[in-house]
Structures are given as C-alpha cells and as structure tokens.
mmCIF file of C-alpha atoms and ligand atoms in Angstrom:
data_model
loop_
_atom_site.group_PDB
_atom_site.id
_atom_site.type_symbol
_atom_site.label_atom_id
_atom_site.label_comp_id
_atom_site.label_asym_id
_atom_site.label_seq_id
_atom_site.Cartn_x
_atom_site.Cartn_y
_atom_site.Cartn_z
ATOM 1 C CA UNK A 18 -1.002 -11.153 -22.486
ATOM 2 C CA UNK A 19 -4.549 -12.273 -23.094
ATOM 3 C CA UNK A 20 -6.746 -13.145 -19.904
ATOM 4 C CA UNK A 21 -6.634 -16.965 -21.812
ATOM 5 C CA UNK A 22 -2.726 -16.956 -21.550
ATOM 6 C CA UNK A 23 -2.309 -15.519 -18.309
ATOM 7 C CA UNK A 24 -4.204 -18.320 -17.011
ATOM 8 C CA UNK A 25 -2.836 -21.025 -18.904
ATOM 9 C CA UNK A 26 1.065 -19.657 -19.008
ATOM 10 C CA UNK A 27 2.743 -21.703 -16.175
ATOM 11 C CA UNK A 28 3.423 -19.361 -13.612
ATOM 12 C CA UNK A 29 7.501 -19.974 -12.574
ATOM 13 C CA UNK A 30 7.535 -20.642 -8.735
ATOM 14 C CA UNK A 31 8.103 -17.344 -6.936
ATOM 15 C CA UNK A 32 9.188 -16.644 -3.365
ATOM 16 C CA UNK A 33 5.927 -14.968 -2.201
ATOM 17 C CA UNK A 34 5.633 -10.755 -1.931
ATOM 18 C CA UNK A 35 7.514 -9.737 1.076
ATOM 19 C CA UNK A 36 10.230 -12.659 1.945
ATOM 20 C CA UNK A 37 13.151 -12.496 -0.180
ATOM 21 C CA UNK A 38 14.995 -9.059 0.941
ATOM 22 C CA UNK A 39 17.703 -7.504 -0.753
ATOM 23 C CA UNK A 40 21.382 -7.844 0.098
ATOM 24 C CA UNK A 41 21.880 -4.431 1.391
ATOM 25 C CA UNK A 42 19.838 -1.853 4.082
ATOM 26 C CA UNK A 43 19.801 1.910 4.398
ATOM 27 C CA UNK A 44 20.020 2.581 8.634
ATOM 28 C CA UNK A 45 20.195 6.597 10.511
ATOM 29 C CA UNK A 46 19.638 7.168 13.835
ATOM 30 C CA UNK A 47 18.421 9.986 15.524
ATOM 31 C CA UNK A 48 19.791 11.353 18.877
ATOM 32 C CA UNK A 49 20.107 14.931 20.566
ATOM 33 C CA UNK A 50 17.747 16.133 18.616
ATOM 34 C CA UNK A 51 19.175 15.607 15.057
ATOM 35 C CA UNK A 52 19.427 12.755 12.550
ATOM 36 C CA UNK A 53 23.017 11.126 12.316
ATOM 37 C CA UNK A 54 24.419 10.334 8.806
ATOM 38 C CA UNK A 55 22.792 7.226 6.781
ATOM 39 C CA UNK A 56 24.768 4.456 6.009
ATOM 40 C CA UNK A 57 24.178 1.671 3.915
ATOM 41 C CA UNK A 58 25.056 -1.852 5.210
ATOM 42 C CA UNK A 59 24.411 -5.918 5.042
ATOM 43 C CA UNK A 60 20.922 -6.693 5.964
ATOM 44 C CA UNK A 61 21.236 -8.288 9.546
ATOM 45 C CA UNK A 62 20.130 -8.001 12.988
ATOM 46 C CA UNK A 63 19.284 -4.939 14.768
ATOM 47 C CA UNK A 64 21.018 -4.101 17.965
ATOM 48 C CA UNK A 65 17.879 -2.994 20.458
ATOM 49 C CA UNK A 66 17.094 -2.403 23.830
ATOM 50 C CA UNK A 67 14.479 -4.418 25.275
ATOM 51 C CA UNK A 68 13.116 -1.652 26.827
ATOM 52 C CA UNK A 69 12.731 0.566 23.220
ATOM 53 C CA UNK A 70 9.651 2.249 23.444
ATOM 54 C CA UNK A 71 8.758 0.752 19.928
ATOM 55 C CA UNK A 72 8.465 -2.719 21.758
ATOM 56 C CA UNK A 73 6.321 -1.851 23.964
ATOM 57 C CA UNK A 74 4.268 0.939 22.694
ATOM 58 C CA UNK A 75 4.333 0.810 19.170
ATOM 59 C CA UNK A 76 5.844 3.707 18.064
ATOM 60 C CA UNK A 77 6.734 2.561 14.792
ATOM 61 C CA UNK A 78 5.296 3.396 11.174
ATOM 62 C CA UNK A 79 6.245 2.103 7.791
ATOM 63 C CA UNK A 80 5.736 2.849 3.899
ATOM 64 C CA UNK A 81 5.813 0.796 0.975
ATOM 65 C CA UNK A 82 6.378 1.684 -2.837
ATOM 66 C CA UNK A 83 7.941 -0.015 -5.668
ATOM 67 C CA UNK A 84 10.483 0.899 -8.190
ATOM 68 C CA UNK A 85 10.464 -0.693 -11.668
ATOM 69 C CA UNK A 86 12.934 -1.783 -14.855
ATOM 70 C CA UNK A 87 12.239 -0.730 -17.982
ATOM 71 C CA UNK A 88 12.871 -2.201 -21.189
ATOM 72 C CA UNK A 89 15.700 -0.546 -21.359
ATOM 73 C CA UNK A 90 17.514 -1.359 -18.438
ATOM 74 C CA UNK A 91 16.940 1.914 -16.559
ATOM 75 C CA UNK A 92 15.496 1.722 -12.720
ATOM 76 C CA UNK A 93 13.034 4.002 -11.766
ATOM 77 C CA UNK A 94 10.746 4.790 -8.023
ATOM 78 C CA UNK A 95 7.091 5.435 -8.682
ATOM 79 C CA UNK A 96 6.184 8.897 -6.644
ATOM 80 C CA UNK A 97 8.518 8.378 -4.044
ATOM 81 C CA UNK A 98 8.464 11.902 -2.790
ATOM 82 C CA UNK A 99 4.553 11.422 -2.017
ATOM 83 C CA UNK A 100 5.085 7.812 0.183
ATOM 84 C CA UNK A 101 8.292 9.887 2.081
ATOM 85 C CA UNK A 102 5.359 12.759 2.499
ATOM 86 C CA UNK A 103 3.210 10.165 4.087
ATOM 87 C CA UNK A 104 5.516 8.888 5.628
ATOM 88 C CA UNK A 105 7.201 12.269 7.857
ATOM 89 C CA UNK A 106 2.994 12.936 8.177
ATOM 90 C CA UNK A 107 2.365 9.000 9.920
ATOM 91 C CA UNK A 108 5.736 9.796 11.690
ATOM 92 C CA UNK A 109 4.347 13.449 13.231
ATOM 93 C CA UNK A 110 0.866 11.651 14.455
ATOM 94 C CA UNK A 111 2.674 9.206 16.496
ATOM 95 C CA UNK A 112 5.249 11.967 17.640
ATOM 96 C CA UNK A 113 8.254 10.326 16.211
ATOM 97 C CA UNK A 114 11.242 12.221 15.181
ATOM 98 C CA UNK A 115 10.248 13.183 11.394
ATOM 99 C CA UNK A 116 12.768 11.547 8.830
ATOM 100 C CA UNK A 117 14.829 14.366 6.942
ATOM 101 C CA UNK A 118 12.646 13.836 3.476
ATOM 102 C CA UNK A 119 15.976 14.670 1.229
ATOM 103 C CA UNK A 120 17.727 12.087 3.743
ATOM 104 C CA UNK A 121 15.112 9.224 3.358
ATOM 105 C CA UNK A 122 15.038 10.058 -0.367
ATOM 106 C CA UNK A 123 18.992 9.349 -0.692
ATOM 107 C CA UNK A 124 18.531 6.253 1.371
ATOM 108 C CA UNK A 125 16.282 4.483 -1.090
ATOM 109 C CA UNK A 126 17.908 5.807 -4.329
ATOM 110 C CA UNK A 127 20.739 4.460 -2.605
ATOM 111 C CA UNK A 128 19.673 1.042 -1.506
ATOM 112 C CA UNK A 129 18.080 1.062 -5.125
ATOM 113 C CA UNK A 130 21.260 1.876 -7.071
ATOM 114 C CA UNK A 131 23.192 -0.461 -4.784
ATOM 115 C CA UNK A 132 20.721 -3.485 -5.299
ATOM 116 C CA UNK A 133 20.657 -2.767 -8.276
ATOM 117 C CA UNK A 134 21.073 -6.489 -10.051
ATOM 118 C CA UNK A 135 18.030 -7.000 -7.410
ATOM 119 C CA UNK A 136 15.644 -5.220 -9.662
ATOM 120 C CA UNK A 137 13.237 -8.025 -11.283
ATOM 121 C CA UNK A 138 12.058 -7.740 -15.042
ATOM 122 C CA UNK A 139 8.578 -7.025 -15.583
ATOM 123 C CA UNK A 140 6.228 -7.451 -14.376
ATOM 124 C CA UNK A 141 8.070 -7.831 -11.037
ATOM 125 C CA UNK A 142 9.381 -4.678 -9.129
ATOM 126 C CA UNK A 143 12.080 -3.875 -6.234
ATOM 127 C CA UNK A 144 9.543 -3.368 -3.104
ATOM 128 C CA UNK A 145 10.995 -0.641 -0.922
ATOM 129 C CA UNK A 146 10.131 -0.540 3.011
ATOM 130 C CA UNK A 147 11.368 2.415 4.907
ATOM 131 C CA UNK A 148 10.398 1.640 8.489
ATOM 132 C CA UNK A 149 10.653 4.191 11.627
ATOM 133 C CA UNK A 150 10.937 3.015 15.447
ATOM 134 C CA UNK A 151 11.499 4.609 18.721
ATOM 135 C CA UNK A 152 14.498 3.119 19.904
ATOM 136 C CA UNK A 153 14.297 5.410 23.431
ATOM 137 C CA UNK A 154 15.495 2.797 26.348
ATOM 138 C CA UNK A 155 12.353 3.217 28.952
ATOM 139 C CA UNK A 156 9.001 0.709 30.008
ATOM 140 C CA UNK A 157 8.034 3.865 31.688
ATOM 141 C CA UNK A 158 6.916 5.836 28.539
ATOM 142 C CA UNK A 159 3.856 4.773 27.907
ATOM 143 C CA UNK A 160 2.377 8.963 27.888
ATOM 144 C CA UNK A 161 6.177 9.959 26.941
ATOM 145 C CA UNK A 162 7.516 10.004 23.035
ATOM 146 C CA UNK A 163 10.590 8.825 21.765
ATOM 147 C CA UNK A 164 13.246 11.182 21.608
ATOM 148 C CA UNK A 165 15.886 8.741 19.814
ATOM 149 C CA UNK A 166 14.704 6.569 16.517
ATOM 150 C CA UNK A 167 16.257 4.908 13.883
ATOM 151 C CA UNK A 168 14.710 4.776 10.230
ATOM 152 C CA UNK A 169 15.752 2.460 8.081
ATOM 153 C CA UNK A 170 15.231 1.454 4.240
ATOM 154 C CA UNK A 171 14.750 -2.508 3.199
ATOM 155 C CA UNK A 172 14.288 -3.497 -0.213
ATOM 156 C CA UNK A 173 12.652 -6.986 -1.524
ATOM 157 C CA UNK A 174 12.069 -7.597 -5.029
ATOM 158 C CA UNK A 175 8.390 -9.276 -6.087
ATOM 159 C CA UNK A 176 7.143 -10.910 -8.754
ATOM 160 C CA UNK A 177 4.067 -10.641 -10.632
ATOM 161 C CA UNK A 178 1.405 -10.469 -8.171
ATOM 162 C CA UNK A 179 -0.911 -12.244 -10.124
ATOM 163 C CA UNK A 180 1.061 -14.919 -11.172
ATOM 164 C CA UNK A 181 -1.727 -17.251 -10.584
ATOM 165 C CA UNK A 182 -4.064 -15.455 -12.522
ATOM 166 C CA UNK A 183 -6.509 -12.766 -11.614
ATOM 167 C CA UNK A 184 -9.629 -14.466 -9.102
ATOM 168 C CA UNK A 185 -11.786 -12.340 -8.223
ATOM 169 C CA UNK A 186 -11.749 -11.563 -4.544
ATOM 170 C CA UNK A 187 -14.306 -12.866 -1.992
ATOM 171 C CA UNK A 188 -14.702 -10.055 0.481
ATOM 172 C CA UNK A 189 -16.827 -9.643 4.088
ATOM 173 C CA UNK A 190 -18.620 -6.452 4.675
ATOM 174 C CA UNK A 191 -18.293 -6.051 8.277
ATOM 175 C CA UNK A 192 -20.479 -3.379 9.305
ATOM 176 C CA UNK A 193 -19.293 -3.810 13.194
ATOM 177 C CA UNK A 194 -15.681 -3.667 13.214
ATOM 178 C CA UNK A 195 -13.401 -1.095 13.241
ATOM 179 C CA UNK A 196 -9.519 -1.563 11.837
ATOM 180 C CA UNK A 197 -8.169 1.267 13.326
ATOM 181 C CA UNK A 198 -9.115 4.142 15.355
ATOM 182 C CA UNK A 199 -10.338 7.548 14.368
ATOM 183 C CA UNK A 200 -6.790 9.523 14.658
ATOM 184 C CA UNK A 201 -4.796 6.292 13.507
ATOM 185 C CA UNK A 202 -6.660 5.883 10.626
ATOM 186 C CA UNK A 203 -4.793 7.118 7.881
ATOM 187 C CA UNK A 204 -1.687 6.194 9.873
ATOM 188 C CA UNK A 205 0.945 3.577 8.351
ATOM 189 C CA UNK A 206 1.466 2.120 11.527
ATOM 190 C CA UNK A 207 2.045 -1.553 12.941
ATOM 191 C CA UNK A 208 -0.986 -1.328 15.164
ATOM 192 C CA UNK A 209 -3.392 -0.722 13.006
ATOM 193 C CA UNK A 210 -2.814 -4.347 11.088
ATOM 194 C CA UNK A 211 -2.612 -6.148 14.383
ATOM 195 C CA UNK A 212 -5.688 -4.759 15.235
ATOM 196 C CA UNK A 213 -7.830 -5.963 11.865
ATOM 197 C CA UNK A 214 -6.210 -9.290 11.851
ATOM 198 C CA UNK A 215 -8.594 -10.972 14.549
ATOM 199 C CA UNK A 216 -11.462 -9.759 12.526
ATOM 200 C CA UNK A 217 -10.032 -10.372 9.248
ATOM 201 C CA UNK A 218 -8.989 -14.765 10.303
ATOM 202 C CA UNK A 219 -12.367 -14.763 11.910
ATOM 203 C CA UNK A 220 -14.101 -14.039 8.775
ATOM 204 C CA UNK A 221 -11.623 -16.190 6.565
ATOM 205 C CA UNK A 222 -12.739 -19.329 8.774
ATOM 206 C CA UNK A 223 -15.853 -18.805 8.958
ATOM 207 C CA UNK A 224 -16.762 -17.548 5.318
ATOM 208 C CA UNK A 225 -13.852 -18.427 3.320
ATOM 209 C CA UNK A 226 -13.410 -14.649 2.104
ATOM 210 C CA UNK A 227 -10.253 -13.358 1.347
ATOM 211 C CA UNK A 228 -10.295 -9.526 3.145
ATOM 212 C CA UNK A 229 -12.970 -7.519 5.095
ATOM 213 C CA UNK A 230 -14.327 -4.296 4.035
ATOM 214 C CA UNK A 231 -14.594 -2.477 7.217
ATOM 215 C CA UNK A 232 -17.498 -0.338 7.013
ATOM 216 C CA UNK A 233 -18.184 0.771 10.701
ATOM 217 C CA UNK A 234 -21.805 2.484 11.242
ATOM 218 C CA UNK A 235 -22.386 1.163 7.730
ATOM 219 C CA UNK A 236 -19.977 3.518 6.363
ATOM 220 C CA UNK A 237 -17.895 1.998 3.485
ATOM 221 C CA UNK A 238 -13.936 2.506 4.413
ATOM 222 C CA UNK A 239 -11.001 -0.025 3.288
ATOM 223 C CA UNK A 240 -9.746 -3.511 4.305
ATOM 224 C CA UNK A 241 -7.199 -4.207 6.318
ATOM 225 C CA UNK A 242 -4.102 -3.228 4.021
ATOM 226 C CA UNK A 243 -6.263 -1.772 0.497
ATOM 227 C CA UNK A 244 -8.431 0.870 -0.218
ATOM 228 C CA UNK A 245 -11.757 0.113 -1.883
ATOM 229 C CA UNK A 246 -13.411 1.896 -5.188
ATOM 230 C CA UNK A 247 -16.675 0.924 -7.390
ATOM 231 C CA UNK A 248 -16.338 1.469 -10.865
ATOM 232 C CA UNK A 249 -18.120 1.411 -14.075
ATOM 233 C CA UNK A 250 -17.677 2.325 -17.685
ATOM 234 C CA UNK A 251 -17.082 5.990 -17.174
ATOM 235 C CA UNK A 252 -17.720 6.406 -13.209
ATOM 236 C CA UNK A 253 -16.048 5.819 -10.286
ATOM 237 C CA UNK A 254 -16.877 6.285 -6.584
ATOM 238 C CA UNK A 255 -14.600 6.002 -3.386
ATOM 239 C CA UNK A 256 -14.629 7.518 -0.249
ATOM 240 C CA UNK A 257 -13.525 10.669 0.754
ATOM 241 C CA UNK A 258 -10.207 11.640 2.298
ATOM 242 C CA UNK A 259 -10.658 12.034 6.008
ATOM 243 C CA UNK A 260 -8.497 11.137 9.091
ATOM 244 C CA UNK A 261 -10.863 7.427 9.079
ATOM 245 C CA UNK A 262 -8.409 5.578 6.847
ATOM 246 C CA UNK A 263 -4.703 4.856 4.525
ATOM 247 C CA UNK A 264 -4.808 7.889 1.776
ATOM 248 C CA UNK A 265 -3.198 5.348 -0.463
ATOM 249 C CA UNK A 266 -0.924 6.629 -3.512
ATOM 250 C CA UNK A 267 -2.420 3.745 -6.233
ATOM 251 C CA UNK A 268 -5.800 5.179 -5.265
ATOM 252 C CA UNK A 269 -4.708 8.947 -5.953
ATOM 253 C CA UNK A 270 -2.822 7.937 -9.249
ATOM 254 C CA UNK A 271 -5.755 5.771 -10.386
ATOM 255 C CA UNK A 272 -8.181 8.721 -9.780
ATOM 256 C CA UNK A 273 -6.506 11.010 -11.590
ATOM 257 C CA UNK A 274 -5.728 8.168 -14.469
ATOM 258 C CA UNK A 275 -9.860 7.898 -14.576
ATOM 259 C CA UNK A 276 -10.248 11.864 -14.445
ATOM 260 C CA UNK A 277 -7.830 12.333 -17.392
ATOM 261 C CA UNK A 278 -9.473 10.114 -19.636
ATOM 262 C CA UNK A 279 -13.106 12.102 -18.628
ATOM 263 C CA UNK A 280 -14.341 9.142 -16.216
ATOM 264 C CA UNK A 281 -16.698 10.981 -13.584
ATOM 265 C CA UNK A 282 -15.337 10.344 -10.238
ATOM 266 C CA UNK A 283 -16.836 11.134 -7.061
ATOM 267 C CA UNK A 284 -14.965 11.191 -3.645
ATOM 268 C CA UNK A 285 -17.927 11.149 -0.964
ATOM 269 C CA UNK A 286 -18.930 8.967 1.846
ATOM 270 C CA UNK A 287 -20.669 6.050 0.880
ATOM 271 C CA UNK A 288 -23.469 3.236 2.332
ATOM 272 C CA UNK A 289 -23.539 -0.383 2.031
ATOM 273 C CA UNK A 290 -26.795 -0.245 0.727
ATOM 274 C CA UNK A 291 -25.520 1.966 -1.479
ATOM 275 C CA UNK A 292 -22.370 -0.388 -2.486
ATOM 276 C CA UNK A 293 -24.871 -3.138 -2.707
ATOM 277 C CA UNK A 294 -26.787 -1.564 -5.535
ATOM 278 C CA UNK A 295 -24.064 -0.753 -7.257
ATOM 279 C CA UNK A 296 -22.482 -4.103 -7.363
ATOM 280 C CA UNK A 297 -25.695 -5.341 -8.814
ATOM 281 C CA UNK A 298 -24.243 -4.205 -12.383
ATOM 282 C CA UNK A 299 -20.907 -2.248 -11.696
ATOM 283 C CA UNK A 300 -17.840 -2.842 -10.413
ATOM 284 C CA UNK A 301 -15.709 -2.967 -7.372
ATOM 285 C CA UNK A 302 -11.631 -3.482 -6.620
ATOM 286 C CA UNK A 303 -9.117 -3.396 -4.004
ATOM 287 C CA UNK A 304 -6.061 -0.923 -4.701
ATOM 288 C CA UNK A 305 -2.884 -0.749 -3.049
ATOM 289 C CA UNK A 306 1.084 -1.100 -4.062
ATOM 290 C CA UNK A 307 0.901 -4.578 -3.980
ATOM 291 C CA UNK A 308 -1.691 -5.362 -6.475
ATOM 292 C CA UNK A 309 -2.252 -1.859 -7.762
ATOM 293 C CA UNK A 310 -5.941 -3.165 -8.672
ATOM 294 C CA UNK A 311 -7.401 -6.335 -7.715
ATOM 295 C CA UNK A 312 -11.290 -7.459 -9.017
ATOM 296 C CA UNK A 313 -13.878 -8.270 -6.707
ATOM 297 C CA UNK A 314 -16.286 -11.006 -7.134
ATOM 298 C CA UNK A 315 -18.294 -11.569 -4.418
ATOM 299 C CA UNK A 316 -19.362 -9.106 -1.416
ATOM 300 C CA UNK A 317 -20.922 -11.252 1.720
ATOM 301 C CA UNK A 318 -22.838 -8.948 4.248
ATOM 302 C CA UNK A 319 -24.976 -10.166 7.440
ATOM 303 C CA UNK A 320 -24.934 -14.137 5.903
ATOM 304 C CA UNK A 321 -25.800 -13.189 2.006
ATOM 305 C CA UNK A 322 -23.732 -13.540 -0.691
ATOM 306 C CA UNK A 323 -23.913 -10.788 -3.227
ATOM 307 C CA UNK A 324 -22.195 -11.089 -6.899
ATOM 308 C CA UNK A 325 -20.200 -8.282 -8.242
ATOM 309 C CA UNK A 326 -21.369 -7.599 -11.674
ATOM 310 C CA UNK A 327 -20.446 -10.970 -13.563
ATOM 311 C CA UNK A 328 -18.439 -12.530 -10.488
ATOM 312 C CA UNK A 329 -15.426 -12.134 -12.683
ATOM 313 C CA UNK A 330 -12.670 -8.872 -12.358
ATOM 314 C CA UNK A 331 -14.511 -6.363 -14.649
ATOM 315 C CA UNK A 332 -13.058 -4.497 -17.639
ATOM 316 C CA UNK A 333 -12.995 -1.298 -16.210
ATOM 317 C CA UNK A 334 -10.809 -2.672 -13.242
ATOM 318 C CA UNK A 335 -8.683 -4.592 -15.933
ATOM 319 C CA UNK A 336 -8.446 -1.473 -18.353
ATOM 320 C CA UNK A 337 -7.511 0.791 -15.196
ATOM 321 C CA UNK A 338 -4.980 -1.318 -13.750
ATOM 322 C CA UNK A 339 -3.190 -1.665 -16.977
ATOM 323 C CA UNK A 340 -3.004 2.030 -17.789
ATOM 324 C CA UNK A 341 -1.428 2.309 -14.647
ATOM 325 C CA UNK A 342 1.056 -0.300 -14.904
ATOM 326 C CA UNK A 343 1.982 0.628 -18.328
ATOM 327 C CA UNK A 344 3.158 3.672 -17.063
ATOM 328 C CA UNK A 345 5.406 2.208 -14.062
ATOM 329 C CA UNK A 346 6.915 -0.243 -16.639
ATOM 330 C CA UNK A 347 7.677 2.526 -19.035
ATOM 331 C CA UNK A 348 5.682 1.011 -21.881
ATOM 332 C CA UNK A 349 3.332 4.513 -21.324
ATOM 333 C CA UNK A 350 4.620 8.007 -20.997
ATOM 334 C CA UNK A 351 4.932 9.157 -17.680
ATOM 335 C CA UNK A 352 2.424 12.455 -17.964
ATOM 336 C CA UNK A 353 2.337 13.135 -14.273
ATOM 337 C CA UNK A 354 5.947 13.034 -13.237
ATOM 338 C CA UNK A 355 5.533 10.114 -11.500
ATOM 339 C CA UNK A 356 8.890 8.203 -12.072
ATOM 340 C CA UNK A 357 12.146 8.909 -10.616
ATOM 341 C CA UNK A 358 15.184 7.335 -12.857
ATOM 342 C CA UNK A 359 17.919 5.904 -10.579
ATOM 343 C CA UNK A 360 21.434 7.357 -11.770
ATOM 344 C CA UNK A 361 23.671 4.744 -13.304
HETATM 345 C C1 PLP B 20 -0.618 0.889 2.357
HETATM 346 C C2 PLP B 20 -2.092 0.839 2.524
HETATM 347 C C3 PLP B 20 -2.986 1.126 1.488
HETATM 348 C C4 PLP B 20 -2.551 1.369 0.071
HETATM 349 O O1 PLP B 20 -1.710 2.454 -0.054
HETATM 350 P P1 PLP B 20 -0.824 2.602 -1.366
HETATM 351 O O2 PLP B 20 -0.121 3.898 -1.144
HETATM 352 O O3 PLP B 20 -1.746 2.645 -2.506
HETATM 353 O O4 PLP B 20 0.077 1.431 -1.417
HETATM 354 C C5 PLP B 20 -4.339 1.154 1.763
HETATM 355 N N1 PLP B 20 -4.798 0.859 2.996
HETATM 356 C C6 PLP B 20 -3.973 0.552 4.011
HETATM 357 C C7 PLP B 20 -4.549 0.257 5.333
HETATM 358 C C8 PLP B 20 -2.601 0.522 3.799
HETATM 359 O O5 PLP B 20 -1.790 0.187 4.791
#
C-alpha cells in the first residue's frame, strides 16, 4: 500500500492491541522444586493467595512476541526461542524458578495451534504473553524468593498497528528520570512500567508527547516499553547492550537486517547533544513487537521543540520496517531462521 492509501483506506474498527484474548491459556506450576505438567485450559480467573509474594513484591516478569499467517494459511512464531531466552534470563534476575525453555516452547506452539482460527490475516498477528509469578503464600518475604510459581501463556490477536496511519511520534527527552534501575534494566518485569508511568502522564499533560526517551545523566536509553535508534541512508546508531535497559528482539533483527544490506551500524553510548545533531537531518524511531518501527517527528528537550529530519516518519525507518515485516508475513524469505511453522 502506498503512504496515500494507507491514509485514506478506512481503517475497519479494531479492538485496540492487548484486549481481546484468545479462547484458550497455557498454565504449569512449580512446587518442590520442579515444574508440574502444562495444561492448556479456558482463559479465566486465577486461583491466588492474597499473600503470593508476586502481590506484594513483584516477583513477576513477562515476554511478548507475535506469530503470523501467511498467505498460505500456515502459522508461524517469530524467534521464539530468543523471547523464552529472555525470558528464563528476566526470570533468574528476580530469582524466580526458571521456566523449562522446551516446556514454555510447547506451551505457546500449543496455545498457537489450539487458537488457531484466532490467528488474524495480515497485517494483524496472534500476540503471545507468557507471564511468570511467585505464587509462594507469605507477606513476610520481602528479602526471601519464591519457591512455588506458576507460568502461564495468553494469546491476543492484533490488528494492524498502524491502522490509523503512520504519525510521527512526539517524544520528551527527559534527561532526569530514570525508568528502571541499574540491575532491572534489561528486566521484563511489571515494575519497571509502573515505575516510568508517572513520568511518562506527566509529560503527556504537560507537553502533549506521546513517550519519553529516558536519557538519565544525558545518556540516551529507551522509553518506557521501546528501544530507540537514529538512522540514515546507510547508518544507524543505538546504544549499546548493557544491564541499563530491554535488549529488545525487533532491535537485534533490525540490526542485523541493516548490517546485511551493508548499512554501517554502530552500537555505542550516545549524548543528547549528540541525538540532537543528528536529528537535524537524520532519522530516529521507536522499535519494539508492537510496532516493530515507529517514525519520530518531533524530540522536545528542556522546553524546545526539535524536528526530526522532515517531521514526517523517514524512508529509512519506512524501508526498514518493511523488510522486516515482509519477512514475518512470509512475503520475504526467512534468511535468519527466524520463523517457527506451527504443525497442522
Ligand atoms: C519489550 C520491550 C522492548 C522491545 O522488545 P522487543 O523484544 O523488541 O519487543 C523495549 N523496551 C522495553 C522496556 C520493553 O519492555
């Protein structure tokens, strides 16, 4: 579709991302040490202690990947061994029992295969949420871990994410704030959003932006759920992998999409000031599972407004985003091994 038709097409009313959950859940429980069978059920509620250490100190991380149907009817899960990696690593930092990754992995093909009719067309995906709590019955464990959990696997199909057509982003550069802590950082866990959402309202009402770009010590990191990268024809620039903040999968696949194709890309740590000049002529774009890549317009730091390039989502961030959606849809071959076919 032409950037003319995607804005003009009427865009069919869509439940939005996140509230319409498939029929059917993946649940295990962990106990004496081990991980009890999986079994796949009605999505309902959860039978829970008041006192489960999850409730009252947030033991509890999550992951979030999509799987896709191709023109052909096949299903397939886009690198779901790396987000149940990520997921057993989130799970160690908080000193949760680690999911089984062959379990986990037969929980969502399962949930998948099962929900299967749940699977949108293109452009829209089945959304796939593991999620991991301590379930231990005790208010008195605030310096004790969990030693029983339950993991579970909920699935929600989207729709296109840019149904409304791609806007550019208004985003605050808060060079105060942090959205996490140093060891949490690259953590997938519930705290870590409750903790940029004061910031991130605060800066909606009072300069109508749609994210902050936390950038503590004036240090450029992410925003409260997306990781950030400049780009230009040919170059890209994010920051480095350290414990600060989300490794995100889109952002791995999309460097090595921009490597293949001879972009230079440069993982280092990165100024504002040095963002700033950038975005006088380049690029810059939000990545995550949601969006995969998402333009931004307008950077506001300390009261100024600063354009991104021409205000509008640039081509490289266009051209990027489509490579890597091409290849999640199927209409691109899958170089990488990215994509998992559901049996069936
Ligand atoms: C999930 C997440 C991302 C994006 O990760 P993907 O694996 O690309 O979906 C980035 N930042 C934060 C804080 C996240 O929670």
């Amino acid at each position: 579709m032409t950037a003319a038709a995607e804005k003009t097409a009427p865009a069919p009313q869509r439940p939005a991302f996140g509230t319409v959950l498939a029929p059917l859940m993946a649940v295990a429980t962990y106990q004496n040490g081990r991980w009890g069978q999986a079994e796949v059920r009605p999505v309902g509620p959860l039978e829970l202690s008041p006192a489960a250490h999850v409730l009252h100190y947030a033991s509890t991380c999550f992951e979030g990947f999509k799987a896709f149907r191709h023109a052909d009817g096949s299903v397939h899960v886009f690198r779901m061994a790396r987000h149940i990696e990520r997921m057993r690593q989130s799970a160690r930092q908080l000193v949760l029992p680690q999911p089984d990754a062959a379990q986990l992995a037969e929980m969502v093909t399962t949930v998948i295969a099962r929900c299967r009719d749940s699977v949108p067309e293109a452009p829209g995906a089945l959304y796939l949420r593991p999620l991991l709590i301590g379930t231990t019955a005790n208010i008195g464990a605030a310096a004790t871990p969990a030693s029983e959990a339950m993991l579970l696997v909920l699935a929600s199909p989207v729709w296109d994410y840019f149904a409304g057509g791609m806007k550019p982003l208004r985003i605050l550069v808060d060079d105060v704030n942090t959205r996490s802590t140093a060891q949490m950082g690259m953590v997938k866990t519930g705290g870590n959003y409750a903790a940029a959402l004061g910031p991130t309202l605060a800066a909606r009402a009072e300069a109508q932006v749609d994210q902050v770009l936390f950038c503590p010590g004036g240090e450029v990191q992410e925003t409260g759920a997306a990781n950030f990268l400049l780009l230009r024809e040919g170059a890209l620039l994010t920051r480095s992998l350290d414990g600060t903040f989300l490794h995100g999968v889109t952002r791995d696949s999309l460097l090595t999409l921009a490597r293949d194709q001879g972009f230079k890309v440069e993982e280092r740590v990165f100024t504002v000031a040095e963002m700033l000049e950038w975005a006088k002529t380049g690029e810059a774009a939000l990545s995550g599972t949601a969006a995969v890549l998402a333009g931004v317009g307008t950077l506001i730091h300390r009261g100024s407004e600063h354009r991104v390039g021409s205000g509008e989502v640039g081509a490289v961030t266009r051209a990027l985003r489509a490579q890597l959606v091409a290849i999640q849809q199927g209409t691109a071959p899958d170089r990488h091994g990215w994509l998992t076919r559901i049996a069936g």
